mmCIF file of C-alpha atoms and ligand atoms in Angstrom:
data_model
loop_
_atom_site.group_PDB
_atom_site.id
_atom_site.type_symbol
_atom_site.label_atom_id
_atom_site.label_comp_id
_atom_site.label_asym_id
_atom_site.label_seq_id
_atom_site.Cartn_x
_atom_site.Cartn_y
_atom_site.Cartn_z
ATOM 1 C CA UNK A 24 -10.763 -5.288 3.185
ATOM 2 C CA UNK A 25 -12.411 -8.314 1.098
ATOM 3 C CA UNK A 26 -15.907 -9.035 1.879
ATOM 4 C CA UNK A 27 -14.832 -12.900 2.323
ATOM 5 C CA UNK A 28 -12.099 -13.701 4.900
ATOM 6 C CA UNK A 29 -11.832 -12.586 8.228
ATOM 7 C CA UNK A 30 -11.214 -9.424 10.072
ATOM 8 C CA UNK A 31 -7.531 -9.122 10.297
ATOM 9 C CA UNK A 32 -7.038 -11.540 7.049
ATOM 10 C CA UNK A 33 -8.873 -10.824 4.225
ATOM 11 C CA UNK A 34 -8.971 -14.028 1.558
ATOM 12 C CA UNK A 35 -5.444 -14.985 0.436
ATOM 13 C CA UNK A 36 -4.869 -14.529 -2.907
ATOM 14 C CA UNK A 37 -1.210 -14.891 -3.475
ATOM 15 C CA UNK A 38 1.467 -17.785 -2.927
ATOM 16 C CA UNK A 39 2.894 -15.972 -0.051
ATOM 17 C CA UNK A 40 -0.128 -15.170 1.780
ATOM 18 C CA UNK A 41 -1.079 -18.840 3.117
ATOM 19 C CA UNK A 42 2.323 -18.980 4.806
ATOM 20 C CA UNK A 43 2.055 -15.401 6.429
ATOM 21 C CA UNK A 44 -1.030 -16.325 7.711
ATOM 22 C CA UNK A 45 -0.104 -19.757 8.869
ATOM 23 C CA UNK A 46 2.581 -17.703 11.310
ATOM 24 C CA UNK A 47 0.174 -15.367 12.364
ATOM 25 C CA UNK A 48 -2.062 -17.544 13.181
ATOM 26 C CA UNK A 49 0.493 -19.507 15.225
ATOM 27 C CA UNK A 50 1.837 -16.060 17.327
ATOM 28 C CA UNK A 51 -2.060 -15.510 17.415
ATOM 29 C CA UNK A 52 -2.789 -18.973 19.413
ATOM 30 C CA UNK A 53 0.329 -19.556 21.251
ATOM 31 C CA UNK A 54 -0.556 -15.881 22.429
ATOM 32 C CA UNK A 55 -3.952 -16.324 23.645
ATOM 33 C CA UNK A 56 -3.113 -20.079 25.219
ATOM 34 C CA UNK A 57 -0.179 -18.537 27.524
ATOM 35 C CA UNK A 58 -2.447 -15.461 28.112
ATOM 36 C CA UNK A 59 -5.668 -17.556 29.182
ATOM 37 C CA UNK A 60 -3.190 -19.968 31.323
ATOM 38 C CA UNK A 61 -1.309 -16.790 33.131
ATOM 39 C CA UNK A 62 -4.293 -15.279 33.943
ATOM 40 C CA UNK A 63 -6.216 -18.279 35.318
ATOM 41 C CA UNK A 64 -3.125 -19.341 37.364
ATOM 42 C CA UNK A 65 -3.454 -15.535 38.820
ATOM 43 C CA UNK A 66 -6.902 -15.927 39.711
ATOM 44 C CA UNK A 67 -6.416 -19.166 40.872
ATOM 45 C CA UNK A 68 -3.763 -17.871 42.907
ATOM 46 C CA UNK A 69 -4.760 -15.152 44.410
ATOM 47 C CA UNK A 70 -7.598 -17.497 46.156
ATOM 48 C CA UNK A 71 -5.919 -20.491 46.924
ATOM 49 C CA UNK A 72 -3.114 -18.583 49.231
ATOM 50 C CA UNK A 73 -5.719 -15.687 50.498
ATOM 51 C CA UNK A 74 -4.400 -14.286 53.695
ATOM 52 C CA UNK A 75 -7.209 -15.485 55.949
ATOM 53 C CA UNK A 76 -6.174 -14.035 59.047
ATOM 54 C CA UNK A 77 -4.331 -11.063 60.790
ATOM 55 C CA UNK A 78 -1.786 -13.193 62.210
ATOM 56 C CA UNK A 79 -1.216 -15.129 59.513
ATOM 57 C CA UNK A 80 2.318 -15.423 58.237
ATOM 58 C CA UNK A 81 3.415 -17.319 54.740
ATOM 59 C CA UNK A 82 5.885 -20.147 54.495
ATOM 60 C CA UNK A 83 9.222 -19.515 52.937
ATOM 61 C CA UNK A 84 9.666 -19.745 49.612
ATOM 62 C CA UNK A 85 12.025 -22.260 48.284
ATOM 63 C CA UNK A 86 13.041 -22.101 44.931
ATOM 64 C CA UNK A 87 12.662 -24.693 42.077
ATOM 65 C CA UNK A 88 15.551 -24.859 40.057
ATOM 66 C CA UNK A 89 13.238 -26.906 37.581
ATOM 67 C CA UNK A 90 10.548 -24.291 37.507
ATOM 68 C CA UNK A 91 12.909 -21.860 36.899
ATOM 69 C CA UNK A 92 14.857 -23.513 34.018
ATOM 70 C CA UNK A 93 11.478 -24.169 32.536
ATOM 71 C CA UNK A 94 10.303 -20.616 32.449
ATOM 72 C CA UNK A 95 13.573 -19.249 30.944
ATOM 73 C CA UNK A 96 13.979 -22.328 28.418
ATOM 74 C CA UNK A 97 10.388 -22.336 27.040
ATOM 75 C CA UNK A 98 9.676 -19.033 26.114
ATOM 76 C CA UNK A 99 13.134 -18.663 24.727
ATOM 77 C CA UNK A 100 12.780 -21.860 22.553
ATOM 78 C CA UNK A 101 9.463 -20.625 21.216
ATOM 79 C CA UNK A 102 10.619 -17.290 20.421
ATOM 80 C CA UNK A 103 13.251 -18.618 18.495
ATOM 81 C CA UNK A 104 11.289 -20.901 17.158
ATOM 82 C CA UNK A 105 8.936 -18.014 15.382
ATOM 83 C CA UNK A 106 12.195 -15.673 14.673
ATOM 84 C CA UNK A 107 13.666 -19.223 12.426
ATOM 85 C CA UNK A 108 10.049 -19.158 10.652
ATOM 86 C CA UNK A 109 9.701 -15.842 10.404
ATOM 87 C CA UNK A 110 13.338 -15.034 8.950
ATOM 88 C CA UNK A 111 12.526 -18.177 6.580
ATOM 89 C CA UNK A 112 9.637 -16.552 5.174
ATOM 90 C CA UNK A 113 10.651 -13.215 5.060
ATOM 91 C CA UNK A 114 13.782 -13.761 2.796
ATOM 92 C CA UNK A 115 11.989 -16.478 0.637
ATOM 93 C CA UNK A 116 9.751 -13.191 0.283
ATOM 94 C CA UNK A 117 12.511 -10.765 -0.234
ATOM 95 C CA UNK A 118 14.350 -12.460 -3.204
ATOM 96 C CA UNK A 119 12.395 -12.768 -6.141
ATOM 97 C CA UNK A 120 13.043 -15.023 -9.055
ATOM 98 C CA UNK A 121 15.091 -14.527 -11.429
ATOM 99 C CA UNK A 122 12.130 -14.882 -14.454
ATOM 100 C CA UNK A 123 10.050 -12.422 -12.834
ATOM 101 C CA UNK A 124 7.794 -9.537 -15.009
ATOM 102 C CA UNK A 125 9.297 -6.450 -13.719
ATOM 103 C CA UNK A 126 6.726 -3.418 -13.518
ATOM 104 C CA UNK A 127 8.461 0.150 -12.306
ATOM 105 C CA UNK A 128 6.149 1.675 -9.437
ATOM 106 C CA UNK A 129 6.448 5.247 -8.716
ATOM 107 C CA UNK A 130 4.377 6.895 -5.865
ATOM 108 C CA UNK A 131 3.253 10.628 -5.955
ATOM 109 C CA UNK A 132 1.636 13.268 -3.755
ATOM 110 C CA UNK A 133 -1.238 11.674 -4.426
ATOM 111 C CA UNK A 134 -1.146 8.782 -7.337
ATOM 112 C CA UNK A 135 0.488 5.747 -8.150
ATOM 113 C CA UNK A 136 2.552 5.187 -11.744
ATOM 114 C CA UNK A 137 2.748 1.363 -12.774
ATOM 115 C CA UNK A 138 5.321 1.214 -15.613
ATOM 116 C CA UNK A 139 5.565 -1.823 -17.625
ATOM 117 C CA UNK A 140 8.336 -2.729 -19.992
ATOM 118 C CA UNK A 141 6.595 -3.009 -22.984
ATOM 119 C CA UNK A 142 6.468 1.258 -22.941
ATOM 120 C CA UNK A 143 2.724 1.037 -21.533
ATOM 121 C CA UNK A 144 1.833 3.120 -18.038
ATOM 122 C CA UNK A 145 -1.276 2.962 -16.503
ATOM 123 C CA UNK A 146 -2.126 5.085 -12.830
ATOM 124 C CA UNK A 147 -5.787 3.648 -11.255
ATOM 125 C CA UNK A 148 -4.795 -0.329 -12.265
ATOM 126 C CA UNK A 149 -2.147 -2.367 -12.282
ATOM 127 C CA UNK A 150 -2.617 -5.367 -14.618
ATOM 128 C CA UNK A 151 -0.802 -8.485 -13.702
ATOM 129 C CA UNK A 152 -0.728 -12.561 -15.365
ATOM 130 C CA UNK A 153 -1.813 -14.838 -12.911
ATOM 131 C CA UNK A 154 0.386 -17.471 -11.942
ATOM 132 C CA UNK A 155 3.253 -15.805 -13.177
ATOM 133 C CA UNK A 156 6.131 -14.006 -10.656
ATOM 134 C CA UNK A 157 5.829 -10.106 -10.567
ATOM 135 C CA UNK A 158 8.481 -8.096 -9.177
ATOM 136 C CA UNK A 159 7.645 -4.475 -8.972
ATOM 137 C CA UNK A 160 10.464 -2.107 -8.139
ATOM 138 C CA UNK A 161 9.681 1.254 -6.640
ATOM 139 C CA UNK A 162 10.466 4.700 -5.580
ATOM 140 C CA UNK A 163 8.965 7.927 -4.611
ATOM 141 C CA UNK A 164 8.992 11.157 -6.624
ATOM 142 C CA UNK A 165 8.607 13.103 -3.207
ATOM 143 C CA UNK A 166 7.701 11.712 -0.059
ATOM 144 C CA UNK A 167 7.425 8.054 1.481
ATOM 145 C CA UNK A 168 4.473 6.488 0.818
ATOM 146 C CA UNK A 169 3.846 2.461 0.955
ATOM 147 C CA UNK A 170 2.753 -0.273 -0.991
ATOM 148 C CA UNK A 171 0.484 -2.296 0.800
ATOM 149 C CA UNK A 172 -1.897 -4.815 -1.042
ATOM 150 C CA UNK A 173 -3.852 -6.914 1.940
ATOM 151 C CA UNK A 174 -4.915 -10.055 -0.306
ATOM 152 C CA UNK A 175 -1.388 -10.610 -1.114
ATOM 153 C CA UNK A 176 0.070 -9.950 2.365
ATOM 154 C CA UNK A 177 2.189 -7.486 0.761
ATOM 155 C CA UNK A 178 3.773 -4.213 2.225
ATOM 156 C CA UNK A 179 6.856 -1.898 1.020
ATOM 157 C CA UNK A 180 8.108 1.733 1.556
ATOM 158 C CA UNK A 181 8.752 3.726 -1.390
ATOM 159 C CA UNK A 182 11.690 5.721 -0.404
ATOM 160 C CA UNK A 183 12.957 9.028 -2.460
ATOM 161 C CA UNK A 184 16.560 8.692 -4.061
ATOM 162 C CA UNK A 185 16.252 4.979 -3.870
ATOM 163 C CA UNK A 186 14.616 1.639 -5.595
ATOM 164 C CA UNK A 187 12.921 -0.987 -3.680
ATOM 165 C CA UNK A 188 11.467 -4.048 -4.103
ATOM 166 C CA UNK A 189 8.747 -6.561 -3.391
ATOM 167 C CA UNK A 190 7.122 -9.465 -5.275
ATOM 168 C CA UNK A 191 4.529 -11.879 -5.784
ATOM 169 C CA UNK A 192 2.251 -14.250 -7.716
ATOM 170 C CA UNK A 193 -1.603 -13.878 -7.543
ATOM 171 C CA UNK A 194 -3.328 -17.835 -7.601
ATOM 172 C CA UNK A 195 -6.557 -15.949 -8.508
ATOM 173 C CA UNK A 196 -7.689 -13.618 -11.177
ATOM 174 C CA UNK A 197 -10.045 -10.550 -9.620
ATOM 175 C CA UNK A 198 -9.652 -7.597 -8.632
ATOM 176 C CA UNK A 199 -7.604 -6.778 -5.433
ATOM 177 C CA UNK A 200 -6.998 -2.851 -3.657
ATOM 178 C CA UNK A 201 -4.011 -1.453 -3.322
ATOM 179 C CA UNK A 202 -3.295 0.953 -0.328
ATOM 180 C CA UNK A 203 -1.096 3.552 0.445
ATOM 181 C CA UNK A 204 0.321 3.630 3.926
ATOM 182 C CA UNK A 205 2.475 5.726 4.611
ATOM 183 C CA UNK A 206 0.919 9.555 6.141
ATOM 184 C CA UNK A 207 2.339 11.533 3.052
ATOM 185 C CA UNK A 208 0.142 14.919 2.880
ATOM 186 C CA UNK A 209 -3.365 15.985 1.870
ATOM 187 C CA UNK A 210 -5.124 13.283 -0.045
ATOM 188 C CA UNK A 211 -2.967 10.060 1.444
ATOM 189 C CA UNK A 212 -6.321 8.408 2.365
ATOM 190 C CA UNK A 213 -7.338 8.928 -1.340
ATOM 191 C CA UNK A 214 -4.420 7.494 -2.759
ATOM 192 C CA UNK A 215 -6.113 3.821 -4.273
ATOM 193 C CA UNK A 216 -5.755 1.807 -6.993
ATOM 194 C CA UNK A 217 -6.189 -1.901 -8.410
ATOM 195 C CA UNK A 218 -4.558 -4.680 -9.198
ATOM 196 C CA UNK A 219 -5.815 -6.306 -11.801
ATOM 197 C CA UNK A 220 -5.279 -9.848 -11.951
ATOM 198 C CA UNK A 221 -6.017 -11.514 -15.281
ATOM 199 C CA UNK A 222 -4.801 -14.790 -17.171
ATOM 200 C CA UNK A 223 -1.636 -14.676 -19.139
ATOM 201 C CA UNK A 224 -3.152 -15.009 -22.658
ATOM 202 C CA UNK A 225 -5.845 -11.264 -21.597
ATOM 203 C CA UNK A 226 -2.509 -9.894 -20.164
ATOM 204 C CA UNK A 227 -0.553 -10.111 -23.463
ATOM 205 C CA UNK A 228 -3.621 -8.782 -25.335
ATOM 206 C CA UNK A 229 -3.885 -5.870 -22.747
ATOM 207 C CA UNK A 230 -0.723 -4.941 -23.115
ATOM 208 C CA UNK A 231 -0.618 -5.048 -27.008
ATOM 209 C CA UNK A 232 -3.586 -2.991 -26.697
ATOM 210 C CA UNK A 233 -2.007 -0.485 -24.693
ATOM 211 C CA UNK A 234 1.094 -0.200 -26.083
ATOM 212 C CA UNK A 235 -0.931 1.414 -29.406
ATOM 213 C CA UNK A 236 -0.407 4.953 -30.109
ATOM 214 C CA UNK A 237 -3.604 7.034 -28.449
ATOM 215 C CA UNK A 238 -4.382 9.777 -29.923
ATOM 216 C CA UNK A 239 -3.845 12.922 -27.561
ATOM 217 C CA UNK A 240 -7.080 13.648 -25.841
ATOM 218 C CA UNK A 241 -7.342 9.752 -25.254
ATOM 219 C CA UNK A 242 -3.322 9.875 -23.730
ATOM 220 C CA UNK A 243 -4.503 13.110 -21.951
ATOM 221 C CA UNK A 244 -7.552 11.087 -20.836
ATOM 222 C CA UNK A 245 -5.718 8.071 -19.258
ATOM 223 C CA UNK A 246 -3.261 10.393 -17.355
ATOM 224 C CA UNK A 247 -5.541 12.374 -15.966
ATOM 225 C CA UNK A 248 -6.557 9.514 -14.076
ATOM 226 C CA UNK A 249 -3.759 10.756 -11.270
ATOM 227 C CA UNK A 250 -4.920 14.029 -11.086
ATOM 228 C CA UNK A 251 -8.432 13.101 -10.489
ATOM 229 C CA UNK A 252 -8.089 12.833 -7.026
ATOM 230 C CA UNK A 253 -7.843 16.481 -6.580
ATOM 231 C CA UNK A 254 -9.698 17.488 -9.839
ATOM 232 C CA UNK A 255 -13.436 16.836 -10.892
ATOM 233 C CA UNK A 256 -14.347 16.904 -14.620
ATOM 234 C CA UNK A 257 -17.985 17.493 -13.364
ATOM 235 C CA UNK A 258 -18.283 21.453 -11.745
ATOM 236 C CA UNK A 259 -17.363 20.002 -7.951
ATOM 237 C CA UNK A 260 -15.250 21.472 -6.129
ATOM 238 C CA UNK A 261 -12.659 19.093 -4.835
ATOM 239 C CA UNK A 262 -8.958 19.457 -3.186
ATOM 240 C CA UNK A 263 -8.545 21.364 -6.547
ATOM 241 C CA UNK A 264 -10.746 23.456 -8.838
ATOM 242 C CA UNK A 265 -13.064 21.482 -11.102
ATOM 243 C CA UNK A 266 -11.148 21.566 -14.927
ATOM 244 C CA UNK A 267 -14.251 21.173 -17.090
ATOM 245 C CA UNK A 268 -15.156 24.049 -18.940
ATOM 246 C CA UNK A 269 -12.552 26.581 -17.812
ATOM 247 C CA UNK A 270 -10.769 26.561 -21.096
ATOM 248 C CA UNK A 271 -10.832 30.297 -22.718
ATOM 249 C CA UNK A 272 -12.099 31.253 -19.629
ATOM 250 C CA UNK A 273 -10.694 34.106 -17.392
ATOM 251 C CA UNK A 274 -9.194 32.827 -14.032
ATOM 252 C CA UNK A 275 -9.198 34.463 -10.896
ATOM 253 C CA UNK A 276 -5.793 34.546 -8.994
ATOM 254 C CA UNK A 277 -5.204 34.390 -5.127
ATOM 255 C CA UNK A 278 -2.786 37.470 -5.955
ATOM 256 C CA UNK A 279 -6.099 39.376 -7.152
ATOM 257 C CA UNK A 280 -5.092 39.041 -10.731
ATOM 258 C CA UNK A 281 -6.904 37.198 -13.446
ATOM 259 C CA UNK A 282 -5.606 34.980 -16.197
ATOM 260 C CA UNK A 283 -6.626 33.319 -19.410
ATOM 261 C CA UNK A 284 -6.937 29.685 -19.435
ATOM 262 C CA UNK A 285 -4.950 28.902 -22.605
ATOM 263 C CA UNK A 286 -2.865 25.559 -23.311
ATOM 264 C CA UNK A 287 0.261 28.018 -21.673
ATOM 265 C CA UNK A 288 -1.467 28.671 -18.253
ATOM 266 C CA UNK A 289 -2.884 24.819 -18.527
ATOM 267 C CA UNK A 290 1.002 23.390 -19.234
ATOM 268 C CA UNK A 291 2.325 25.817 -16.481
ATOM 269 C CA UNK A 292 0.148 24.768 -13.410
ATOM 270 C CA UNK A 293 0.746 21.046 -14.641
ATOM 271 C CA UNK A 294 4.789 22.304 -14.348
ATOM 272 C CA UNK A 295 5.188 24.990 -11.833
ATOM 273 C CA UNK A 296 1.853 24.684 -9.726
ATOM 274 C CA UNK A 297 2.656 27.329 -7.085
ATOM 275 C CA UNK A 298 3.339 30.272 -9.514
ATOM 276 C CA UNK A 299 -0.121 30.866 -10.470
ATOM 277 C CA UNK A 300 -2.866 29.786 -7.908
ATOM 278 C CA UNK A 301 -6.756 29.658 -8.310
ATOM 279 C CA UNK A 302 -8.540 32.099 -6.001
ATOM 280 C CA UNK A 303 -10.286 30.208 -2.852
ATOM 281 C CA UNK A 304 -6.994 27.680 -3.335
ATOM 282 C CA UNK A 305 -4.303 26.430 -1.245
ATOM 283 C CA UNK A 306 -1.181 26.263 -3.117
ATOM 284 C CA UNK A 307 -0.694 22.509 -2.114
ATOM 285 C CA UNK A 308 -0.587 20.815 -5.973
ATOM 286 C CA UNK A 309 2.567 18.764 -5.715
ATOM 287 C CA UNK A 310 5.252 20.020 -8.541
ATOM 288 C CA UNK A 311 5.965 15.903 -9.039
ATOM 289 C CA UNK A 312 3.932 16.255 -12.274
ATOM 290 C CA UNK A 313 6.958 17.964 -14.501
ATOM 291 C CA UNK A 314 8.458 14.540 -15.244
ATOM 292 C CA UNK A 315 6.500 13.287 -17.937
ATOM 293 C CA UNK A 316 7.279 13.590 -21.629
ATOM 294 C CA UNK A 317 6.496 16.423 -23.822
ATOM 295 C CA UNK A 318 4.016 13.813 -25.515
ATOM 296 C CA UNK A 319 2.157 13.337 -22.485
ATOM 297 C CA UNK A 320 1.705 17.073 -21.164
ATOM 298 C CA UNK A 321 0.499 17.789 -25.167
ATOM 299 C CA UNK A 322 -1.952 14.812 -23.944
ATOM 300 C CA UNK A 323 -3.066 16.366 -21.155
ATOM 301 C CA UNK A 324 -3.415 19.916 -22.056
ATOM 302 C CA UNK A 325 -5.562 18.749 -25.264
ATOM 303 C CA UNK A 326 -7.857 16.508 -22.420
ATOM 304 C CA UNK A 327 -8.021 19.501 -20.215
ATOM 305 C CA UNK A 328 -8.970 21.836 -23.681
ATOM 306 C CA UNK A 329 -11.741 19.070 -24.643
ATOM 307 C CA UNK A 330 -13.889 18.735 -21.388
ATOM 308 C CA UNK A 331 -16.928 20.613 -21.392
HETATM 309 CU CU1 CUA B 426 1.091 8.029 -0.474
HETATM 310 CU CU2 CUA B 426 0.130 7.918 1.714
#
């Protein structure tokens, strides 16, 4: 969460947001006025018709057809009342418009993909224009995750074997978190990023920027980005074995055999993970890596060759 806002909202940051919280804040109030006023009729209640002695017995009840209408017609109005609002908001928030920047969003065991039209993909940030609709449509390469950005009050399953959709426009530049949440394995709780909002004129020069050839180790660099989660470029041991330095080396197998690291054993754990699996390992690296190009698995073998 922001460090400005409050505790359930952080600061809105999105043309959406100030409505969501407007109805929240409404079932929030409404809530606690009909809680505070049941209670403290209760209490009041329970003293005012005591039993006060043994012998004491009540007077019939009679009922009020008034009262009665009242409860029924109240509650009901005021439910419907937040179901109109709610439905109001919620398709206004479904349908995007027409002129909006599409970005593809693909979520992994345990990174997210941000694919923009102009050829450029980026993992840790997604760069959006301020001002300016954004429509991202999404799906998972394995497992549900979920799309969940709190300063933009916006939240949306990623589904395997099928798109979805959800969109917005930021008000503010910054920098906002995006969450995954959806329970899907090992490192869900690791799986960040960023959106990065910026004005139109920095997005366009981003995005020229990006859309330059890298050379490989640089490519290799940027991708890596998704696996780096699991695996440090530093000697530390994380979900994964640490990659720096283990080119030419000889591996040690779970199976008790040993391997060299060359750019083959390098391209085949990127491709088939669970055939050959570092000793003190859990064969758990998802095999959702094999998609990309030939140009970006030369990328990342020649970044995995490079560290030291
Ligand atoms: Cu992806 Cu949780």
């Amino acid at each position: 969460m922001g460090d400005k806002g409050v505790f359930w909202l952080p600061d809105a940051m999105s043309t959406f947001a100030g409505e969501v919280d407007a109805l929240f804040w409404f079932v929030f109030w409404t809530s606690t006025v009909l809680f505070v006023a049941v209670v403290a009729a209760k209490l009041y209640f329970m003293f005012r018709y005591k039993r006060r002695d043994e012998t004491s017995v009540p007077d019939p009840v009679h009922e009020s057809k008034l009262l009665e209408s009242a409860w029924i017609v109240v509650p009901t109005l005021l439910v419907l009342f937040v179901f109109i609002w709610g439905f109001d908001v919620y398709l206004r928030m479904n349908t995007a418009p027409p002129d909006a920047y599409e970005i593809t969003v693909r979520g992994k065991q345990w990174a997210w993909e941000f694919e923009y039209a102009e050829g450029v993909t980026t993992f840790t940030e997604m760069y959006v224009p301020v001002g300016r609709p954004v429509k991202l449509v999404m799906s998972s390469s394995d497992v549900l995750h979920s799309f969940f950005v709190p300063a933009f009050r916006v939240k949306q399953d990623l589904v395997p074997n099928r798109y979805s959709s959800v969109w917005f426009e930021a008000t503010q530049t910054g920098e906002f978190q995006i969450y995954c949440t959806e329970y899907c394995g090992t490192a869900h709780s690791a799986m960040l990023a960023k959106v990065v909002v910026v004005s139109e004129e920095e997005f366009a020069s981003w995005i020229t920027e990006q859309s330059q050839d890298l050379p490989p180790v640089e490519l290799g660099a940027q991708l890596f980005a998704q696996c780096a989660l699991c695996h440090a470029v530093d000697g530390t041991t994380k979900i994964g074995p640490a990659l720096n330095g283990i080119f030419g080396t000889q591996q040690k197998l779970t199976d008790g055999t040993s391997v060299l690291v060359d750019e083959d054993f390098i391209l085949e754990s990127i491709l088939n993970p669970a055939i050959k699996v570092a000793e003190g390992f859990q064969p758990i690296m998802p095999a959702g890596y094999s998609g990309m190009t030939p140009k970006q698995l030369d990328g990342l073998v020649a970044y995995i060759k490079s560290l030291k």
